[in-house]
Short mmCIF file of C-alpha atoms and ligand atoms in Angstrom, two decimals:
data_model
loop_
_atom_site.label_atom_id
_atom_site.label_comp_id
_atom_site.label_asym_id
_atom_site.label_seq_id
_atom_site.Cartn_x
_atom_site.Cartn_y
_atom_site.Cartn_z
CA MET A 1330 79.73 105.15 129.97
CA ALA A 1331 80.10 105.25 126.12
CA GLU A 1332 77.91 107.48 124.22
CA SER A 1333 74.88 105.68 122.31
CA ARG A 1334 71.79 106.49 120.18
CA GLU A 1335 70.19 106.83 122.86
CA THR A 1336 72.63 109.50 124.98
CA LEU A 1337 72.57 111.54 121.60
CA ARG A 1338 68.94 111.66 120.89
CA GLN A 1339 68.50 112.50 124.95
CA LEU A 1340 71.53 115.44 124.09
CA ILE A 1341 69.91 116.25 120.63
CA ARG A 1342 66.88 117.14 122.13
CA ARG A 1343 68.27 118.86 125.39
CA ARG A 1344 70.64 121.32 123.20
CA LEU A 1345 69.27 121.39 119.97
CA GLY A 1346 65.51 121.40 120.81
CA ARG A 1347 63.14 122.11 118.70
CA HIS A 1348 65.46 123.74 115.89
CA PRO A 1349 65.44 122.22 113.11
CA PHE A 1350 68.50 119.64 111.79
CA VAL A 1351 69.86 119.48 108.57
CA VAL A 1352 72.32 117.37 107.35
CA VAL A 1353 73.45 117.91 103.23
CA SER A 1354 75.75 115.20 101.59
CA ASN A 1355 76.04 114.13 97.94
CA ARG A 1356 75.97 110.59 98.63
CA GLU A 1357 72.69 109.01 99.95
CA PRO A 1358 72.42 106.80 102.76
CA TYR A 1359 70.08 104.18 100.93
CA SER A 1360 70.16 104.01 97.11
CA HIS A 1361 67.39 102.50 95.27
CA GLU A 1362 67.88 100.05 92.63
CA TYR A 1363 66.41 98.62 89.31
CA ARG A 1364 68.31 94.78 89.40
CA ASN A 1365 66.73 92.32 87.95
CA GLY A 1366 63.41 93.79 87.26
CA LYS A 1367 62.97 94.60 91.07
CA VAL A 1368 63.03 97.85 92.94
CA GLU A 1369 66.16 96.92 95.51
CA CYS A 1370 66.91 99.49 98.69
CA ILE A 1371 70.68 99.32 98.48
CA ARG A 1372 73.62 100.74 101.06
CA PRO A 1373 76.46 102.60 99.34
CA ALA A 1374 80.10 102.06 100.39
CA SER A 1375 80.52 105.36 101.57
CA GLY A 1376 82.58 106.72 104.92
CA VAL A 1377 80.35 109.26 104.76
CA THR A 1378 77.10 107.90 105.29
CA VAL A 1379 77.96 104.80 107.18
CA ALA A 1380 78.84 107.71 110.00
CA VAL A 1381 76.03 110.02 109.60
CA ASP A 1382 73.45 107.45 109.57
CA PRO A 1383 73.06 106.32 112.94
CA VAL A 1384 73.42 110.35 113.74
CA MET A 1385 70.19 110.86 112.12
CA GLN A 1386 68.38 108.17 112.99
CA ALA A 1387 68.73 109.75 116.17
CA SER A 1388 68.33 113.31 115.21
CA ARG A 1389 65.25 112.09 112.81
CA GLY A 1390 66.09 115.60 110.87
CA LEU A 1391 66.04 115.92 107.62
CA TRP A 1392 68.98 114.29 104.94
CA ILE A 1393 69.16 116.18 101.46
CA ALA A 1394 71.65 114.29 99.09
CA HIS A 1395 71.71 113.67 95.40
CA GLY A 1396 69.48 110.88 93.81
CA SER A 1397 71.63 108.84 92.73
CA GLY A 1398 69.96 105.32 92.46
CA SER A 1399 68.29 104.06 89.09
CA ALA A 1400 64.87 103.19 90.88
CA ASP A 1401 65.20 106.70 93.38
CA GLN A 1402 62.71 108.79 91.21
CA ALA A 1403 59.79 106.06 90.81
CA VAL A 1404 59.87 105.34 94.81
CA THR A 1405 60.10 109.22 96.01
CA ASP A 1406 56.55 110.98 96.88
CA GLY A 1407 57.26 114.53 96.33
CA GLY A 1408 60.89 114.67 96.87
CA PHE A 1409 61.61 112.52 100.03
CA VAL A 1410 61.58 109.04 100.89
CA SER A 1411 61.49 108.23 104.80
CA ALA A 1412 64.09 106.22 106.07
CA PRO A 1413 66.36 104.13 106.72
CA PRO A 1414 63.14 101.54 104.49
CA ASP A 1415 63.33 99.24 107.77
CA ARG A 1416 62.49 101.28 110.53
CA PRO A 1417 61.90 105.12 109.64
CA THR A 1418 63.51 107.31 111.58
CA TYR A 1419 64.33 110.51 109.14
CA ARG A 1420 63.07 112.05 106.07
CA LEU A 1421 65.62 111.68 102.73
CA LYS A 1422 65.19 115.01 100.27
CA ARG A 1423 66.68 114.11 97.25
CA VAL A 1424 68.10 116.41 94.60
CA TRP A 1425 68.19 115.66 91.23
CA LEU A 1426 71.27 116.22 88.22
CA THR A 1427 71.48 115.94 85.38
CA LYS A 1428 74.19 114.01 83.54
CA LYS A 1429 76.31 116.60 82.58
CA GLN A 1430 75.90 118.07 86.40
CA GLU A 1431 76.82 114.82 87.74
CA GLU A 1432 79.95 114.72 85.10
CA GLY A 1433 81.23 118.13 86.05
CA TYR A 1434 80.27 118.31 89.65
CA TYR A 1435 81.10 115.20 90.82
CA TYR A 1436 83.18 113.26 88.60
CA GLY A 1437 85.24 116.77 87.36
CA PHE A 1438 86.15 118.66 90.00
CA ALA A 1439 84.94 117.42 92.98
CA ASN A 1440 86.96 113.49 91.97
CA SER A 1441 89.42 114.44 89.69
CA ALA A 1442 90.53 117.77 91.16
CA LEU A 1443 89.84 117.83 94.97
CA TRP A 1444 90.04 114.53 95.67
CA PRO A 1445 93.60 113.91 94.65
CA LEU A 1446 94.58 117.45 95.60
CA CYS A 1447 94.24 116.61 98.91
CA HIS A 1448 95.22 113.13 99.21
CA VAL A 1449 99.15 112.51 98.75
CA ALA A 1450 98.86 109.83 96.37
CA TYR A 1451 100.62 111.43 93.63
CA ARG A 1452 98.20 111.28 91.67
CA ARG A 1453 98.01 114.56 89.62
CA PRO A 1454 94.65 116.63 90.01
CA VAL A 1455 93.19 117.94 86.67
CA PHE A 1456 90.88 121.46 86.76
CA ARG A 1457 89.40 122.36 84.12
CA ASP A 1458 86.79 125.22 84.22
CA ASP A 1459 83.61 123.50 82.95
CA HIS A 1460 83.89 121.22 86.01
CA TRP A 1461 84.43 123.71 88.00
CA ARG A 1462 81.71 125.71 86.25
CA ALA A 1463 79.56 122.58 87.25
CA TYR A 1464 80.59 122.60 90.41
CA ARG A 1465 79.75 125.46 90.93
CA THR A 1466 76.08 125.64 89.74
CA VAL A 1467 75.40 121.99 91.68
CA ASN A 1468 76.42 123.39 94.95
CA LEU A 1469 74.16 126.11 94.29
CA LEU A 1470 71.39 124.15 93.30
CA PHE A 1471 72.27 122.03 96.80
CA ALA A 1472 71.69 126.10 98.51
CA GLU A 1473 68.37 126.64 97.02
CA LYS A 1474 67.03 123.03 98.13
CA VAL A 1475 68.32 123.75 101.47
CA ALA A 1476 66.96 127.17 101.82
CA GLU A 1477 63.10 126.07 100.51
CA GLU A 1478 63.01 123.38 103.57
CA VAL A 1479 64.67 126.37 106.09
CA ARG A 1480 64.14 129.89 104.67
CA ASP A 1481 65.36 132.17 108.62
CA GLN A 1482 64.59 129.22 111.11
CA ASP A 1483 66.93 129.00 113.95
CA ALA A 1484 67.87 125.48 112.34
CA PHE A 1485 71.53 123.56 112.57
CA LEU A 1486 73.20 122.66 109.06
CA PHE A 1487 75.64 120.50 108.75
CA ILE A 1488 77.80 119.95 105.39
CA GLN A 1489 78.80 117.23 104.48
CA ASP A 1490 82.62 116.67 102.96
CA TYR A 1491 84.64 117.98 100.03
CA HIS A 1492 81.73 118.40 97.25
CA PHE A 1493 79.74 121.47 98.78
CA ALA A 1494 83.22 123.61 99.64
CA LEU A 1495 81.00 126.59 99.07
CA LEU A 1496 78.07 125.69 100.09
CA PRO A 1497 78.51 127.52 103.62
CA ARG A 1498 79.18 130.92 102.02
CA LEU A 1499 75.87 130.40 100.19
CA LEU A 1500 73.48 129.11 102.73
CA ARG A 1501 74.83 132.15 104.88
CA ALA A 1502 73.45 134.67 102.40
CA ARG A 1503 69.72 132.49 101.97
CA CYS A 1504 69.18 130.88 105.57
CA PRO A 1505 70.57 134.29 107.91
CA ASN A 1506 69.43 132.51 111.41
CA ALA A 1507 71.20 128.95 110.31
CA ILE A 1508 73.80 127.21 112.29
CA ILE A 1509 76.28 126.20 110.17
CA ALA A 1510 78.90 123.26 110.30
CA HIS A 1511 80.90 122.12 107.60
CA PHE A 1512 83.08 118.67 108.21
CA TRP A 1513 86.01 117.69 105.50
CA HIS A 1514 86.19 113.72 106.03
CA ILE A 1515 89.25 113.93 104.04
CA PRO A 1516 92.65 115.43 104.58
CA TRP A 1517 93.49 118.66 103.91
CA PRO A 1518 97.32 119.09 102.73
CA ASN A 1519 99.23 121.99 103.62
CA PRO A 1520 99.45 124.92 101.31
CA GLU A 1521 102.68 124.16 99.63
CA VAL A 1522 100.12 121.47 97.49
CA PHE A 1523 96.73 123.01 97.80
CA ARG A 1524 98.54 126.47 96.44
CA ILE A 1525 97.79 124.63 92.30
CA CYS A 1526 94.06 125.04 92.51
CA PRO A 1527 93.05 127.72 90.15
CA TRP A 1528 90.43 127.93 92.55
CA LYS A 1529 91.52 127.83 95.42
CA GLN A 1530 90.11 131.76 97.25
CA GLU A 1531 87.16 130.60 95.65
CA ILE A 1532 86.95 127.14 97.85
CA LEU A 1533 88.64 128.28 100.99
CA ASP A 1534 85.95 131.89 101.05
CA GLY A 1535 83.22 128.88 100.69
CA LEU A 1536 84.34 127.04 103.77
CA LEU A 1537 84.74 130.15 106.26
CA GLY A 1538 80.91 131.04 105.26
CA SER A 1539 80.87 128.07 108.01
CA ASP A 1540 80.77 128.61 111.57
CA ILE A 1541 82.34 125.57 112.13
CA LEU A 1542 84.84 123.74 110.16
CA GLY A 1543 85.73 120.65 111.46
CA PHE A 1544 88.48 117.71 109.90
CA HIS A 1545 89.46 114.16 111.55
CA LEU A 1546 92.66 115.44 112.84
CA ARG A 1547 94.52 118.34 113.70
CA TYR A 1548 96.91 118.08 112.11
CA HIS A 1549 94.44 118.61 108.98
CA CYS A 1550 93.20 121.73 110.62
CA MET A 1551 96.84 123.48 110.95
CA ASN A 1552 97.33 122.49 107.59
CA PHE A 1553 94.16 124.28 106.46
CA MET A 1554 95.10 127.53 109.23
CA ASP A 1555 98.35 127.82 107.27
CA THR A 1556 96.41 127.02 103.78
CA VAL A 1557 94.12 130.84 105.06
CA ASP A 1558 96.87 132.19 106.13
CA ARG A 1559 98.96 132.20 102.79
CA GLU A 1560 96.03 132.37 101.11
CA LEU A 1561 93.67 134.84 102.22
CA GLU A 1562 93.21 138.54 104.31
CA ALA A 1563 92.18 137.07 106.74
CA ARG A 1564 93.40 136.66 110.00
CA PRO A 1565 93.99 132.83 111.75
CA ASP A 1566 94.27 132.88 115.38
CA ARG A 1567 96.15 129.81 116.08
CA GLU A 1568 95.40 130.09 119.94
CA MET A 1569 91.86 130.13 119.41
CA THR A 1570 92.47 127.72 116.03
CA ALA A 1571 90.06 130.45 113.90
CA VAL A 1572 89.83 132.19 111.54
CA VAL A 1573 88.17 135.96 111.31
CA TYR A 1574 87.62 136.61 107.83
CA GLN A 1575 84.80 139.60 106.43
CA GLY A 1576 84.25 139.91 110.57
CA HIS A 1577 83.18 136.84 110.70
CA THR A 1578 84.40 133.75 112.82
CA THR A 1579 84.95 130.37 111.90
CA LYS A 1580 86.00 127.70 114.42
CA ILE A 1581 87.92 125.15 113.17
CA ARG A 1582 88.34 121.66 115.28
CA ALA A 1583 89.37 118.24 114.98
CA PHE A 1584 86.12 115.49 115.05
CA PRO A 1585 87.80 112.22 114.93
CA ILE A 1586 85.45 110.37 113.16
CA SER A 1587 84.21 106.76 114.30
CA ILE A 1588 81.51 104.05 113.82
CA ASP A 1589 78.35 102.68 115.47
CA PHE A 1590 80.68 100.22 117.41
CA GLU A 1591 78.02 98.15 119.74
CA ALA A 1592 75.75 97.29 116.32
CA ILE A 1593 78.74 95.72 114.53
CA SER A 1594 79.78 94.17 117.25
CA GLN A 1595 76.74 92.45 118.15
CA ARG A 1596 75.94 91.81 114.23
CA ALA A 1597 79.55 89.91 113.83
CA ALA A 1598 78.22 88.39 117.30
CA SER A 1599 75.46 86.30 115.94
CA PRO A 1600 75.24 83.47 115.07
CA GLU A 1601 73.76 83.75 111.39
CA ILE A 1602 77.44 85.40 110.84
CA ARG A 1603 79.08 82.14 112.75
CA LYS A 1604 77.01 80.07 109.42
CA LEU A 1605 77.40 82.50 106.65
CA ALA A 1606 81.22 82.04 107.87
CA GLN A 1607 81.21 78.09 106.78
CA THR A 1608 79.32 79.00 103.47
CA LEU A 1609 81.63 81.49 102.24
CA ALA A 1610 84.16 79.07 103.47
CA ARG A 1611 83.10 76.66 101.33
CA LYS A 1612 82.21 78.78 98.63
CA TYR A 1613 85.49 80.52 98.02
CA ARG A 1614 86.65 77.05 98.70
CA PHE A 1615 89.63 77.96 101.88
CA PRO A 1616 91.88 75.19 102.91
CA GLU A 1617 91.09 73.94 105.85
CA LYS A 1618 93.14 75.79 108.59
CA VAL A 1619 93.08 78.59 106.47
CA ILE A 1620 95.15 81.61 107.23
CA LEU A 1621 93.24 84.06 106.08
CA GLY A 1622 93.92 87.98 105.54
CA VAL A 1623 91.24 90.03 104.09
CA GLY A 1624 91.32 93.52 102.69
CA ALA A 1625 87.99 95.63 102.14
CA ASP A 1626 87.71 99.05 100.61
CA ARG A 1627 86.33 101.18 97.99
CA LEU A 1628 88.72 100.54 94.72
CA ASP A 1629 90.44 103.65 95.24
CA TYR A 1630 94.03 104.76 94.32
CA THR A 1631 94.59 105.73 97.69
CA LYS A 1632 93.88 102.88 99.25
CA GLY A 1633 97.08 101.17 97.73
CA ILE A 1634 95.71 98.64 96.54
CA PRO A 1635 98.24 97.59 94.54
CA GLU A 1636 100.60 98.20 96.95
CA ARG A 1637 98.86 96.00 98.94
CA LEU A 1638 99.24 92.85 96.62
CA ASP A 1639 103.10 93.26 96.00
CA ALA A 1640 103.76 93.04 100.00
CA ILE A 1641 102.12 90.11 99.48
CA ASP A 1642 103.76 88.54 96.33
CA ALA A 1643 106.66 89.56 98.88
CA PHE A 1644 105.62 87.68 101.66
CA LEU A 1645 104.41 84.51 99.70
CA THR A 1646 108.39 84.77 98.09
CA ARG A 1647 110.46 84.71 101.62
CA HIS A 1648 108.28 82.46 103.44
CA PRO A 1649 107.30 80.15 101.19
CA ALA A 1650 105.71 77.67 103.56
CA TYR A 1651 102.85 79.02 104.76
CA ARG A 1652 101.76 78.31 100.93
CA ASP A 1653 99.27 75.99 100.57
CA ARG A 1654 97.07 77.36 103.42
CA PHE A 1655 97.01 81.84 102.71
CA VAL A 1656 94.25 83.31 101.71
CA PHE A 1657 94.17 86.69 101.15
CA PHE A 1658 89.96 87.67 99.97
CA GLN A 1659 90.12 91.34 98.79
CA ALA A 1660 86.78 92.77 98.45
CA GLY A 1661 87.27 96.13 96.26
CA VAL A 1662 83.83 97.38 95.43
CA PRO A 1663 84.13 99.03 92.18
CA SER A 1664 84.18 103.31 92.52
CA ARG A 1665 83.93 106.34 90.37
CA THR A 1666 83.98 104.19 86.99
CA GLN A 1667 83.74 107.38 85.29
CA VAL A 1668 87.24 108.54 85.85
CA GLU A 1669 89.51 107.01 83.67
CA GLU A 1670 92.11 106.71 86.71
CA TYR A 1671 89.64 105.08 89.04
CA ARG A 1672 89.40 102.36 85.34
CA ARG A 1673 93.56 101.74 85.35
CA LEU A 1674 92.94 100.65 88.34
CA SER A 1675 90.48 97.97 88.39
CA ASP A 1676 92.58 96.89 85.82
CA GLU A 1677 96.31 96.84 87.59
CA VAL A 1678 94.07 95.20 90.36
CA GLU A 1679 92.78 92.21 88.18
CA GLN A 1680 96.42 92.30 86.20
CA LYS A 1681 97.95 91.97 89.72
CA VAL A 1682 96.09 89.58 91.32
CA ALA A 1683 96.49 87.30 88.25
CA GLN A 1684 100.14 87.23 88.12
CA ILE A 1685 100.40 86.59 91.90
CA ASN A 1686 97.95 83.62 91.68
CA TRP A 1687 99.69 82.35 88.56
CA LYS A 1688 103.39 83.04 90.18
CA HIS A 1689 102.83 81.10 93.89
CA GLY A 1690 99.56 78.60 93.32
CA ASN A 1691 98.86 75.77 92.35
CA ALA A 1692 95.92 73.72 91.44
CA ARG A 1693 94.32 73.10 94.06
CA TRP A 1694 95.03 76.67 95.48
CA GLN A 1695 95.36 80.16 94.94
CA PRO A 1696 96.48 82.82 97.63
CA LEU A 1697 94.48 85.80 96.07
CA VAL A 1698 90.77 85.90 95.86
CA LEU A 1699 89.76 89.05 94.45
CA VAL A 1700 85.61 90.23 94.77
CA GLN A 1701 84.91 93.20 92.64
CA GLU A 1702 81.20 93.63 93.68
CA HIS A 1703 78.92 95.41 96.69
CA LEU A 1704 79.19 92.94 99.19
CA SER A 1705 76.08 92.96 102.26
CA LEU A 1706 77.84 93.94 105.70
CA ASN A 1707 77.03 90.32 107.04
CA THR A 1708 79.76 88.96 104.31
CA LEU A 1709 81.83 91.83 105.38
CA LEU A 1710 81.83 90.21 109.41
CA ALA A 1711 81.90 86.90 108.63
CA LEU A 1712 84.89 87.49 106.59
CA TYR A 1713 85.52 89.08 109.65
CA ARG A 1714 85.63 87.05 111.77
CA MET A 1715 87.46 84.02 110.12
CA ALA A 1716 90.09 86.30 109.30
CA ARG A 1717 93.37 85.99 111.39
CA PHE A 1718 94.69 89.78 109.37
CA ALA A 1719 92.90 92.14 108.58
CA LEU A 1720 94.94 94.44 105.26
CA VAL A 1721 94.75 98.53 105.85
CA SER A 1722 97.73 100.32 103.49
CA SER A 1723 95.84 103.10 102.54
CA LEU A 1724 98.14 105.86 101.11
CA HIS A 1725 96.74 108.45 102.65
CA ASP A 1726 92.73 108.50 104.29
CA GLY A 1727 90.97 110.82 106.20
CA MET A 1728 90.41 108.48 108.90
CA ASN A 1729 89.86 104.60 107.25
CA LEU A 1730 86.92 103.71 108.88
CA VAL A 1731 87.20 99.25 107.57
CA ALA A 1732 90.17 99.62 110.24
CA LYS A 1733 87.31 100.54 113.18
CA GLU A 1734 84.75 98.03 111.62
CA PHE A 1735 87.50 94.88 111.75
CA VAL A 1736 88.07 95.97 115.89
CA ALA A 1737 84.01 95.70 116.25
CA SER A 1738 83.75 92.74 114.51
CA GLN A 1739 86.99 90.68 116.53
CA VAL A 1740 84.09 90.04 119.54
CA ASP A 1741 86.81 87.54 120.29
CA SER A 1742 89.74 89.36 120.32
CA ASN A 1743 91.78 86.88 118.27
CA GLY A 1744 92.33 88.72 114.61
CA VAL A 1745 95.41 91.72 113.96
CA LEU A 1746 95.23 94.70 112.42
CA LEU A 1747 98.05 96.13 109.98
CA LEU A 1748 97.41 98.92 109.77
CA SER A 1749 99.04 101.92 107.08
CA GLN A 1750 100.63 105.08 109.48
CA PHE A 1751 99.43 107.30 106.88
CA THR A 1752 95.44 106.97 108.12
CA GLY A 1753 93.71 108.77 109.98
CA ALA A 1754 92.88 106.01 112.80
CA SER A 1755 96.15 105.09 112.63
CA ARG A 1756 96.66 108.54 115.54
CA GLU A 1757 93.64 106.42 117.56
CA LEU A 1758 94.95 102.90 117.53
CA ARG A 1759 98.44 102.24 118.30
CA ASP A 1760 97.80 98.56 119.16
CA ALA A 1761 97.47 97.79 115.29
CA LEU A 1762 100.73 96.73 113.34
CA ILE A 1763 101.33 99.77 111.79
CA ILE A 1764 102.47 99.84 108.47
CA ASN A 1765 104.49 101.87 105.54
CA PRO A 1766 102.66 100.50 102.37
CA TYR A 1767 104.97 101.26 100.71
CA SER A 1768 107.60 98.95 101.04
CA ALA A 1769 106.22 95.61 100.18
CA ASP A 1770 109.23 93.97 102.18
CA GLN A 1771 108.47 96.38 105.37
CA VAL A 1772 105.05 95.20 104.91
CA ALA A 1773 106.07 91.44 104.18
CA GLU A 1774 107.41 90.95 107.74
CA LYS A 1775 104.72 92.71 110.05
CA ILE A 1776 102.55 89.94 107.42
CA ARG A 1777 104.55 87.13 109.17
CA GLN A 1778 104.47 89.22 112.66
CA ALA A 1779 101.07 89.18 112.22
CA ILE A 1780 100.36 85.83 111.54
CA GLU A 1781 102.91 84.18 114.16
CA MET A 1782 101.76 87.15 117.19
CA ASP A 1783 101.28 85.21 120.40
CA PRO A 1784 97.73 84.71 120.17
CA ILE A 1785 97.90 86.27 124.24
CA GLU A 1786 99.43 89.32 122.79
CA VAL A 1787 96.99 89.25 119.95
CA ARG A 1788 94.18 89.04 122.69
CA ARG A 1789 95.93 92.14 124.72
CA ARG A 1790 96.10 94.38 121.70
CA MET A 1791 93.08 93.62 120.30
CA GLY A 1792 91.39 93.92 123.61
CA ARG A 1793 92.83 96.93 124.04
CA MET A 1794 91.94 98.45 120.73
CA ARG A 1795 88.07 97.58 121.31
CA ARG A 1796 88.13 99.35 124.08
CA GLN A 1797 88.71 102.89 122.37
CA VAL A 1798 86.39 102.27 119.31
CA ARG A 1799 83.74 101.25 122.09
CA GLU A 1800 84.56 104.95 123.91
CA GLN A 1801 85.15 106.58 121.07
CA ASN A 1802 82.24 105.61 118.46
CA VAL A 1803 80.28 107.80 116.35
CA TYR A 1804 77.37 109.25 118.88
CA ARG A 1805 80.48 110.57 120.43
CA TRP A 1806 82.00 111.74 117.14
CA ALA A 1807 78.06 113.48 117.12
CA GLY A 1808 78.19 114.42 119.96
CA SER A 1809 80.90 116.79 119.97
CA VAL A 1810 80.13 118.81 116.64
CA ILE A 1811 76.71 119.02 118.25
CA LYS A 1812 78.01 120.78 121.29
CA LYS A 1813 79.76 122.91 119.92
CA LEU A 1814 76.97 124.01 117.55
CA SER A 1815 74.70 124.75 120.47
CA LYS A 1816 77.54 126.59 122.13
CA LEU A 1817 76.81 129.27 119.03
CA ALA A 1818 73.01 129.36 119.07
C1 GDG B 3241 85.67 108.47 103.59
C2 GDG B 3241 87.23 109.22 103.65
C3 GDG B 3241 86.54 108.63 106.16
C4 GDG B 3241 83.89 99.37 101.60
N1 GDG B 3241 83.77 98.04 100.53
C5 GDG B 3241 82.12 97.74 101.07
C6 GDG B 3241 81.51 98.81 102.19
N2 GDG B 3241 82.42 99.22 102.71
C7 GDG B 3241 82.33 100.68 103.41
C8 GDG B 3241 83.12 100.18 104.32
C9 GDG B 3241 83.25 101.78 104.92
C10 GDG B 3241 82.83 101.99 104.36
O1 GDG B 3241 82.50 101.77 103.28
C11 GDG B 3241 84.23 103.06 103.66
O2 GDG B 3241 85.40 103.75 104.55
P1 GDG B 3241 86.44 104.13 104.71
O3 GDG B 3241 85.94 105.43 105.99
O4 GDG B 3241 87.40 103.40 105.19
O5 GDG B 3241 86.22 105.35 103.53
P2 GDG B 3241 85.84 106.30 102.37
O6 GDG B 3241 85.32 105.73 101.61
O7 GDG B 3241 86.87 106.93 102.11
O8 GDG B 3241 85.52 107.71 103.55
C12 GDG B 3241 87.69 108.49 104.84
C13 GDG B 3241 85.18 108.68 105.89
O9 GDG B 3241 85.11 109.14 105.31
C14 GDG B 3241 84.13 109.44 106.93
O10 GDG B 3241 84.97 110.28 107.27
O11 GDG B 3241 87.19 108.03 106.71
O12 GDG B 3241 89.23 108.97 105.23
O13 GDG B 3241 88.09 108.87 102.39
O14 GDG B 3241 82.00 101.75 105.99
O15 GDG B 3241 82.71 98.99 105.57
N3 GDG B 3241 80.63 98.31 102.32
C15 GDG B 3241 79.35 97.59 102.35
N4 GDG B 3241 79.74 96.41 101.07
C16 GDG B 3241 81.47 96.59 100.56
O16 GDG B 3241 81.93 96.06 99.41
N5 GDG B 3241 78.50 97.10 102.43
#
């Protein structure tokens, strides 16, 4: 039987009992924004919060995150709000950062140094002392905010991602009875890549304050162990996949993350989504009997969006017979727009779309639709349901949840997933058409293959992937982490 929210709830009750369960992340699962003079509650487009929110709903614990929404302070009561807004099951504690802190810690060290350092996407990391200082300050601030809630209780602390590499060590000193897990949602590079970081030892030291350190793939665990071996006076134990450092053992484990398959699948099957699909087809003037491809990502250079557009250009050049019926819809939600690299990407994508539409389009038809805004989950699901294929072309990705969401939305099993070999998801979803995004011509051929694939073969492949994602859902991911944590109690 597949794990569900209910089985996870029971597991948490059995294994963690009444001990507090606290999640820490940079991004909050729900943010409040002023829009047209009103306060709206938004679910940010972030793989981390999308995955952890259902787990939190099952655990009924406390989530501590940066309060980044423009109306967050206005709706917060003593620093806390209940979440989710429509069916509250847990508490969210918001931590306020100054603009300067956010600039140095989030846009600076986290996203201009660690993000490019950990993704092999050929972008040079930017290392600046002031960014590093802000990163340390904010990690320290979060440590204090967590400690205020936990003190010396027997709590389980579950820290998320590369924004908080220093937090495990800081919390070990402040919450002596807590068991600490840290999950690194992005790849861990090999030691050759990591060694250029000026604060590599501090980062490793911080992470090794955890009892458990999780990655999506065993490959990332091995890279981490090799890095420790190279950089610290520590003892990596490859058989046990653990590191002994300053007398403390950190277990290094792979926990491939996933999605709430049933929730997405059920929502995608609803009549509301079918109706919305018709509305969208009219709104975006899709041709009759459209052959629709979809891409949905944060606008991030690791997602390979310009590469994807080049492949579509190559496809239309090689296969002009598909003109007039083929449309590719790219949803690109703006992300990290304070970082110059991201602004450049947004311009590049816009220009490429205009060029390709000019080159191949005509008065009645344009092959590309680009929407650079945050779309509702329903809109994404309606597009997925209409799509003949989804194109996930990351140059490097921890897991990539969009690929799994597309699979969950294929309730009639009639779509094809094209998936980059450089995503964690490609290790699991072997029935996808695996692509190398660095070769536009190869991807163009895979697009043709996807469109021309025999419908029986399409159903067979998608059916297998659906069974797989249903089984390996986010509750199983959280369950494996919690089982490991509770063994240490
Ligand atoms: C990091 C790692 C790892 C996207 N656009 C919209 C929207 N989204 C949602 C998607 C999906 C999520 O955002 C993106 O998740 P990914 O996993 O694809 O990517 P990252 O945000 O880079 O996540 C990644 C993940 O953490 C989890 O560990 O897999 O490797 O980089 O859920 O659907 N959602 C809405 N509107 C949009 O326009 N509502």
